Amino acid sequence: MGELVDVVDIGQSGVSRQLAILEDADFVVVRPEGRRRLYSLRPQPFRELSAFVTAYRAIWEPRLDRMGAELERRRRKKDWKRRNTDG
């Protein structure tokens, strides 16, 4: 945990809470070694999460692209109106 605290910008209690959440969700395995607790990532939950997100990405990316294009079109229209009404 000390190594993680040194790397991330949160305190030891925050790192401890996050590791507990990951452990509860079976994303990490904890192995006590003397006074230390060693954390190891479990790859399977990450694979499952990736597969879930990939399925939804196919649905949402085109929609978000269309929304982005519409927002850009509206921004250009607003800019054009502003330039043509400023005198």
PDB file of N, CA, C and O in Angstrom, residues 23-69:
ATOM      1  N   GLU A  23     -11.254  -5.365  -3.733  1.00  0.00           N
ATOM      2  CA  GLU A  23     -11.269  -6.714  -3.156  1.00  0.00           C
ATOM      3  C   GLU A  23     -12.704  -7.235  -3.053  1.00  0.00           C
ATOM      4  O   GLU A  23     -12.983  -8.393  -3.398  1.00  0.00           O
ATOM      5  N   ASP A  24     -13.621  -6.402  -2.583  1.00  0.00           N
ATOM      6  CA  ASP A  24     -15.033  -6.818  -2.486  1.00  0.00           C
ATOM      7  C   ASP A  24     -15.602  -7.188  -3.846  1.00  0.00           C
ATOM      8  O   ASP A  24     -16.450  -8.073  -3.954  1.00  0.00           O
ATOM      9  N   ALA A  25     -15.153  -6.504  -4.888  1.00  0.00           N
ATOM     10  CA  ALA A  25     -15.649  -6.763  -6.238  1.00  0.00           C
ATOM     11  C   ALA A  25     -14.854  -7.870  -6.939  1.00  0.00           C
ATOM     12  O   ALA A  25     -15.073  -8.148  -8.117  1.00  0.00           O
ATOM     13  N   ASP A  26     -13.935  -8.501  -6.228  1.00  0.00           N
ATOM     14  CA  ASP A  26     -13.097  -9.599  -6.749  1.00  0.00           C
ATOM     15  C   ASP A  26     -12.180  -9.166  -7.890  1.00  0.00           C
ATOM     16  O   ASP A  26     -11.816  -9.970  -8.747  1.00  0.00           O
ATOM     17  N   PHE A  27     -11.784  -7.878  -7.906  1.00  0.00           N
ATOM     18  CA  PHE A  27     -10.821  -7.422  -8.906  1.00  0.00           C
ATOM     19  C   PHE A  27      -9.384  -7.622  -8.438  1.00  0.00           C
ATOM     20  O   PHE A  27      -8.470  -7.632  -9.241  1.00  0.00           O
ATOM     21  N   VAL A  28      -9.199  -7.757  -7.128  1.00  0.00           N
ATOM     22  CA  VAL A  28      -7.871  -8.016  -6.573  1.00  0.00           C
ATOM     23  C   VAL A  28      -7.945  -9.147  -5.567  1.00  0.00           C
ATOM     24  O   VAL A  28      -8.997  -9.433  -4.999  1.00  0.00           O
ATOM     25  N   VAL A  29      -6.803  -9.775  -5.374  1.00  0.00           N
ATOM     26  CA  VAL A  29      -6.633 -10.811  -4.353  1.00  0.00           C
ATOM     27  C   VAL A  29      -5.590 -10.285  -3.381  1.00  0.00           C
ATOM     28  O   VAL A  29      -4.582  -9.718  -3.789  1.00  0.00           O
ATOM     29  N   VAL A  30      -5.838 -10.473  -2.103  1.00  0.00           N
ATOM     30  CA  VAL A  30      -4.914  -9.997  -1.069  1.00  0.00           C
ATOM     31  C   VAL A  30      -4.219 -11.188  -0.444  1.00  0.00           C
ATOM     32  O   VAL A  30      -4.861 -12.184  -0.097  1.00  0.00           O
ATOM     33  N   ARG A  31      -2.907 -11.070  -0.318  1.00  0.00           N
ATOM     34  CA  ARG A  31      -2.121 -12.138   0.299  1.00  0.00           C
ATOM     35  C   ARG A  31      -1.288 -11.529   1.429  1.00  0.00           C
ATOM     36  O   ARG A  31      -0.408 -10.701   1.171  1.00  0.00           O
ATOM     37  N   PRO A  32      -1.576 -11.919   2.672  1.00  0.00           N
ATOM     38  CA  PRO A  32      -0.762 -11.399   3.775  1.00  0.00           C
ATOM     39  C   PRO A  32       0.647 -11.983   3.717  1.00  0.00           C
ATOM     40  O   PRO A  32       0.835 -13.160   3.407  1.00  0.00           O
ATOM     41  N   GLU A  33       1.613 -11.128   3.967  1.00  0.00           N
ATOM     42  CA  GLU A  33       3.009 -11.577   4.041  1.00  0.00           C
ATOM     43  C   GLU A  33       3.659 -10.834   5.201  1.00  0.00           C
ATOM     44  O   GLU A  33       4.091  -9.693   5.046  1.00  0.00           O
ATOM     45  N   GLY A  34       3.671 -11.474   6.348  1.00  0.00           N
ATOM     46  CA  GLY A  34       4.148 -10.800   7.554  1.00  0.00           C
ATOM     47  C   GLY A  34       3.205  -9.657   7.897  1.00  0.00           C
ATOM     48  O   GLY A  34       2.001  -9.840   7.986  1.00  0.00           O
ATOM     49  N   ARG A  35       3.779  -8.473   8.068  1.00  0.00           N
ATOM     50  CA  ARG A  35       2.954  -7.298   8.365  1.00  0.00           C
ATOM     51  C   ARG A  35       2.401  -6.661   7.095  1.00  0.00           C
ATOM     52  O   ARG A  35       1.578  -5.758   7.158  1.00  0.00           O
ATOM     53  N   ARG A  36       2.866  -7.095   5.974  1.00  0.00           N
ATOM     54  CA  ARG A  36       2.436  -6.519   4.692  1.00  0.00           C
ATOM     55  C   ARG A  36       1.261  -7.284   4.123  1.00  0.00           C
ATOM     56  O   ARG A  36       1.063  -8.456   4.417  1.00  0.00           O
ATOM     57  N   ARG A  37       0.497  -6.592   3.314  1.00  0.00           N
ATOM     58  CA  ARG A  37      -0.582  -7.231   2.547  1.00  0.00           C
ATOM     59  C   ARG A  37      -0.271  -6.973   1.079  1.00  0.00           C
ATOM     60  O   ARG A  37      -0.195  -5.825   0.658  1.00  0.00           O
ATOM     61  N   LEU A  38      -0.097  -8.028   0.330  1.00  0.00           N
ATOM     62  CA  LEU A  38       0.243  -7.902  -1.089  1.00  0.00           C
ATOM     63  C   LEU A  38      -1.031  -8.056  -1.920  1.00  0.00           C
ATOM     64  O   LEU A  38      -1.796  -9.001  -1.734  1.00  0.00           O
ATOM     65  N   TYR A  39      -1.241  -7.126  -2.816  1.00  0.00           N
ATOM     66  CA  TYR A  39      -2.435  -7.117  -3.671  1.00  0.00           C
ATOM     67  C   TYR A  39      -2.036  -7.522  -5.081  1.00  0.00           C
ATOM     68  O   TYR A  39      -1.049  -7.030  -5.620  1.00  0.00           O
ATOM     69  N   SER A  40      -2.828  -8.408  -5.657  1.00  0.00           N
ATOM     70  CA  SER A  40      -2.612  -8.830  -7.046  1.00  0.00           C
ATOM     71  C   SER A  40      -3.910  -8.638  -7.816  1.00  0.00           C
ATOM     72  O   SER A  40      -4.995  -8.949  -7.315  1.00  0.00           O
ATOM     73  N   LEU A  41      -3.773  -8.129  -9.034  1.00  0.00           N
ATOM     74  CA  LEU A  41      -4.949  -7.973  -9.895  1.00  0.00           C
ATOM     75  C   LEU A  41      -5.396  -9.333 -10.404  1.00  0.00           C
ATOM     76  O   LEU A  41      -4.576 -10.186 -10.723  1.00  0.00           O
ATOM     77  N   ARG A  42      -6.706  -9.514 -10.488  1.00  0.00           N
ATOM     78  CA  ARG A  42      -7.275 -10.709 -11.104  1.00  0.00           C
ATOM     79  C   ARG A  42      -7.701 -10.323 -12.527  1.00  0.00           C
ATOM     80  O   ARG A  42      -8.531  -9.427 -12.702  1.00  0.00           O
ATOM     81  N   PRO A  43      -7.184 -10.962 -13.543  1.00  0.00           N
ATOM     82  CA  PRO A  43      -7.491 -10.541 -14.917  1.00  0.00           C
ATOM     83  C   PRO A  43      -8.924 -10.823 -15.369  1.00  0.00           C
ATOM     84  O   PRO A  43      -9.478 -10.070 -16.166  1.00  0.00           O
ATOM     85  N   GLN A  44      -9.556 -11.871 -14.869  1.00  0.00           N
ATOM     86  CA  GLN A  44     -10.873 -12.267 -15.382  1.00  0.00           C
ATOM     87  C   GLN A  44     -11.940 -11.181 -15.227  1.00  0.00           C
ATOM     88  O   GLN A  44     -12.667 -10.900 -16.176  1.00  0.00           O
ATOM     89  N   PRO A  45     -12.074 -10.539 -14.061  1.00  0.00           N
ATOM     90  CA  PRO A  45     -13.101  -9.481 -13.970  1.00  0.00           C
ATOM     91  C   PRO A  45     -12.854  -8.334 -14.956  1.00  0.00           C
ATOM     92  O   PRO A  45     -13.797  -7.746 -15.476  1.00  0.00           O
ATOM     93  N   PHE A  46     -11.579  -8.031 -15.224  1.00  0.00           N
ATOM     94  CA  PHE A  46     -11.269  -6.977 -16.187  1.00  0.00           C
ATOM     95  C   PHE A  46     -11.667  -7.408 -17.599  1.00  0.00           C
ATOM     96  O   PHE A  46     -12.151  -6.597 -18.384  1.00  0.00           O
ATOM     97  N   ARG A  47     -11.478  -8.678 -17.912  1.00  0.00           N
ATOM     98  CA  ARG A  47     -11.905  -9.192 -19.226  1.00  0.00           C
ATOM     99  C   ARG A  47     -13.422  -9.099 -19.378  1.00  0.00           C
ATOM    100  O   ARG A  47     -13.933  -8.709 -20.420  1.00  0.00           O
ATOM    101  N   GLU A  48     -14.134  -9.478 -18.303  1.00  0.00           N
ATOM    102  CA  GLU A  48     -15.596  -9.417 -18.335  1.00  0.00           C
ATOM    103  C   GLU A  48     -16.078  -7.975 -18.481  1.00  0.00           C
ATOM    104  O   GLU A  48     -16.997  -7.690 -19.258  1.00  0.00           O
ATOM    105  N   LEU A  49     -15.460  -7.073 -17.764  1.00  0.00           N
ATOM    106  CA  LEU A  49     -15.810  -5.653 -17.865  1.00  0.00           C
ATOM    107  C   LEU A  49     -15.527  -5.130 -19.267  1.00  0.00           C
ATOM    108  O   LEU A  49     -16.347  -4.410 -19.846  1.00  0.00           O
ATOM    109  N   SER A  50     -14.412  -5.513 -19.826  1.00  0.00           N
ATOM    110  CA  SER A  50     -14.064  -5.087 -21.178  1.00  0.00           C
ATOM    111  C   SER A  50     -15.085  -5.600 -22.195  1.00  0.00           C
ATOM    112  O   SER A  50     -15.505  -4.853 -23.092  1.00  0.00           O
ATOM    113  N   ALA A  51     -15.498  -6.839 -22.069  1.00  0.00           N
ATOM    114  CA  ALA A  51     -16.493  -7.396 -22.989  1.00  0.00           C
ATOM    115  C   ALA A  51     -17.819  -6.663 -22.854  1.00  0.00           C
ATOM    116  O   ALA A  51     -18.480  -6.349 -23.857  1.00  0.00           O
ATOM    117  N   PHE A  52     -18.215  -6.339 -21.636  1.00  0.00           N
ATOM    118  CA  PHE A  52     -19.459  -5.612 -21.395  1.00  0.00           C
ATOM    119  C   PHE A  52     -19.394  -4.222 -22.036  1.00  0.00           C
ATOM    120  O   PHE A  52     -20.311  -3.807 -22.750  1.00  0.00           O
ATOM    121  N   VAL A  53     -18.306  -3.522 -21.780  1.00  0.00           N
ATOM    122  CA  VAL A  53     -18.158  -2.162 -22.327  1.00  0.00           C
ATOM    123  C   VAL A  53     -18.076  -2.195 -23.848  1.00  0.00           C
ATOM    124  O   VAL A  53     -18.663  -1.342 -24.521  1.00  0.00           O
ATOM    125  N   THR A  54     -17.401  -3.179 -24.395  1.00  0.00           N
ATOM    126  CA  THR A  54     -17.271  -3.285 -25.847  1.00  0.00           C
ATOM    127  C   THR A  54     -18.634  -3.453 -26.503  1.00  0.00           C
ATOM    128  O   THR A  54     -18.919  -2.842 -27.537  1.00  0.00           O
ATOM    129  N   ALA A  55     -19.502  -4.247 -25.896  1.00  0.00           N
ATOM    130  CA  ALA A  55     -20.837  -4.449 -26.457  1.00  0.00           C
ATOM    131  C   ALA A  55     -21.611  -3.138 -26.489  1.00  0.00           C
ATOM    132  O   ALA A  55     -22.278  -2.821 -27.477  1.00  0.00           O
ATOM    133  N   TYR A  56     -21.520  -2.362 -25.434  1.00  0.00           N
ATOM    134  CA  TYR A  56     -22.242  -1.097 -25.386  1.00  0.00           C
ATOM    135  C   TYR A  56     -21.568  -0.003 -26.203  1.00  0.00           C
ATOM    136  O   TYR A  56     -22.219   0.924 -26.684  1.00  0.00           O
ATOM    137  N   ARG A  57     -20.255  -0.099 -26.365  1.00  0.00           N
ATOM    138  CA  ARG A  57     -19.535   0.882 -27.172  1.00  0.00           C
ATOM    139  C   ARG A  57     -20.075   0.885 -28.595  1.00  0.00           C
ATOM    140  O   ARG A  57     -20.249   1.950 -29.199  1.00  0.00           O
ATOM    141  N   ALA A  58     -20.371  -0.279 -29.125  1.00  0.00           N
ATOM    142  CA  ALA A  58     -20.903  -0.374 -30.488  1.00  0.00           C
ATOM    143  C   ALA A  58     -22.241   0.351 -30.609  1.00  0.00           C
ATOM    144  O   ALA A  58     -22.565   0.892 -31.667  1.00  0.00           O
ATOM    145  N   ILE A  59     -23.008   0.370 -29.546  1.00  0.00           N
ATOM    146  CA  ILE A  59     -24.298   1.058 -29.560  1.00  0.00           C
ATOM    147  C   ILE A  59     -24.113   2.560 -29.365  1.00  0.00           C
ATOM    148  O   ILE A  59     -24.722   3.370 -30.073  1.00  0.00           O
ATOM    149  N   TRP A  60     -23.269   2.956 -28.409  1.00  0.00           N
ATOM    150  CA  TRP A  60     -23.189   4.350 -28.007  1.00  0.00           C
ATOM    151  C   TRP A  60     -22.260   5.207 -28.851  1.00  0.00           C
ATOM    152  O   TRP A  60     -22.511   6.411 -29.003  1.00  0.00           O
ATOM    153  N   GLU A  61     -21.190   4.667 -29.401  1.00  0.00           N
ATOM    154  CA  GLU A  61     -20.255   5.500 -30.164  1.00  0.00           C
ATOM    155  C   GLU A  61     -20.924   6.223 -31.324  1.00  0.00           C
ATOM    156  O   GLU A  61     -20.737   7.428 -31.476  1.00  0.00           O
ATOM    157  N   PRO A  62     -21.713   5.538 -32.167  1.00  0.00           N
ATOM    158  CA  PRO A  62     -22.361   6.268 -33.263  1.00  0.00           C
ATOM    159  C   PRO A  62     -23.306   7.360 -32.761  1.00  0.00           C
ATOM    160  O   PRO A  62     -23.371   8.448 -33.337  1.00  0.00           O
ATOM    161  N   ARG A  63     -24.012   7.098 -31.685  1.00  0.00           N
ATOM    162  CA  ARG A  63     -24.932   8.093 -31.129  1.00  0.00           C
ATOM    163  C   ARG A  63     -24.164   9.299 -30.600  1.00  0.00           C
ATOM    164  O   ARG A  63     -24.555  10.450 -30.824  1.00  0.00           O
ATOM    165  N   LEU A  64     -23.078   9.036 -29.895  1.00  0.00           N
ATOM    166  CA  LEU A  64     -22.277  10.138 -29.370  1.00  0.00           C
ATOM    167  C   LEU A  64     -21.605  10.912 -30.495  1.00  0.00           C
ATOM    168  O   LEU A  64     -21.472  12.138 -30.420  1.00  0.00           O
ATOM    169  N   ASP A  65     -21.193  10.218 -31.556  1.00  0.00           N
ATOM    170  CA  ASP A  65     -20.623  10.903 -32.718  1.00  0.00           C
ATOM    171  C   ASP A  65     -21.650  11.827 -33.360  1.00  0.00           C
ATOM    172  O   ASP A  65     -21.337  12.963 -33.722  1.00  0.00           O
ATOM    173  N   ARG A  66     -22.885  11.351 -33.503  1.00  0.00           N
ATOM    174  CA  ARG A  66     -23.948  12.194 -34.081  1.00  0.00           C
ATOM    175  C   ARG A  66     -24.234  13.394 -33.193  1.00  0.00           C
ATOM    176  O   ARG A  66     -24.427  14.515 -33.682  1.00  0.00           O
ATOM    177  N   MET A  67     -24.261  13.165 -31.878  1.00  0.00           N
ATOM    178  CA  MET A  67     -24.496  14.268 -30.965  1.00  0.00           C
ATOM    179  C   MET A  67     -23.361  15.293 -31.058  1.00  0.00           C
ATOM    180  O   MET A  67     -23.602  16.503 -31.107  1.00  0.00           O
ATOM    181  N   GLY A  68     -22.133  14.837 -31.114  1.00  0.00           N
ATOM    182  CA  GLY A  68     -20.988  15.738 -31.252  1.00  0.00           C
ATOM    183  C   GLY A  68     -21.048  16.534 -32.542  1.00  0.00           C
ATOM    184  O   GLY A  68     -20.765  17.738 -32.554  1.00  0.00           O
ATOM    185  N   ALA A  69     -21.441  15.877 -33.628  1.00  0.00           N
ATOM    186  CA  ALA A  69     -21.556  16.573 -34.915  1.00  0.00           C
ATOM    187  C   ALA A  69     -22.650  17.630 -34.846  1.00  0.00           C
ATOM    188  O   ALA A  69     -22.492  18.746 -35.368  1.00  0.00           O
TER     189      ALA A  69
END
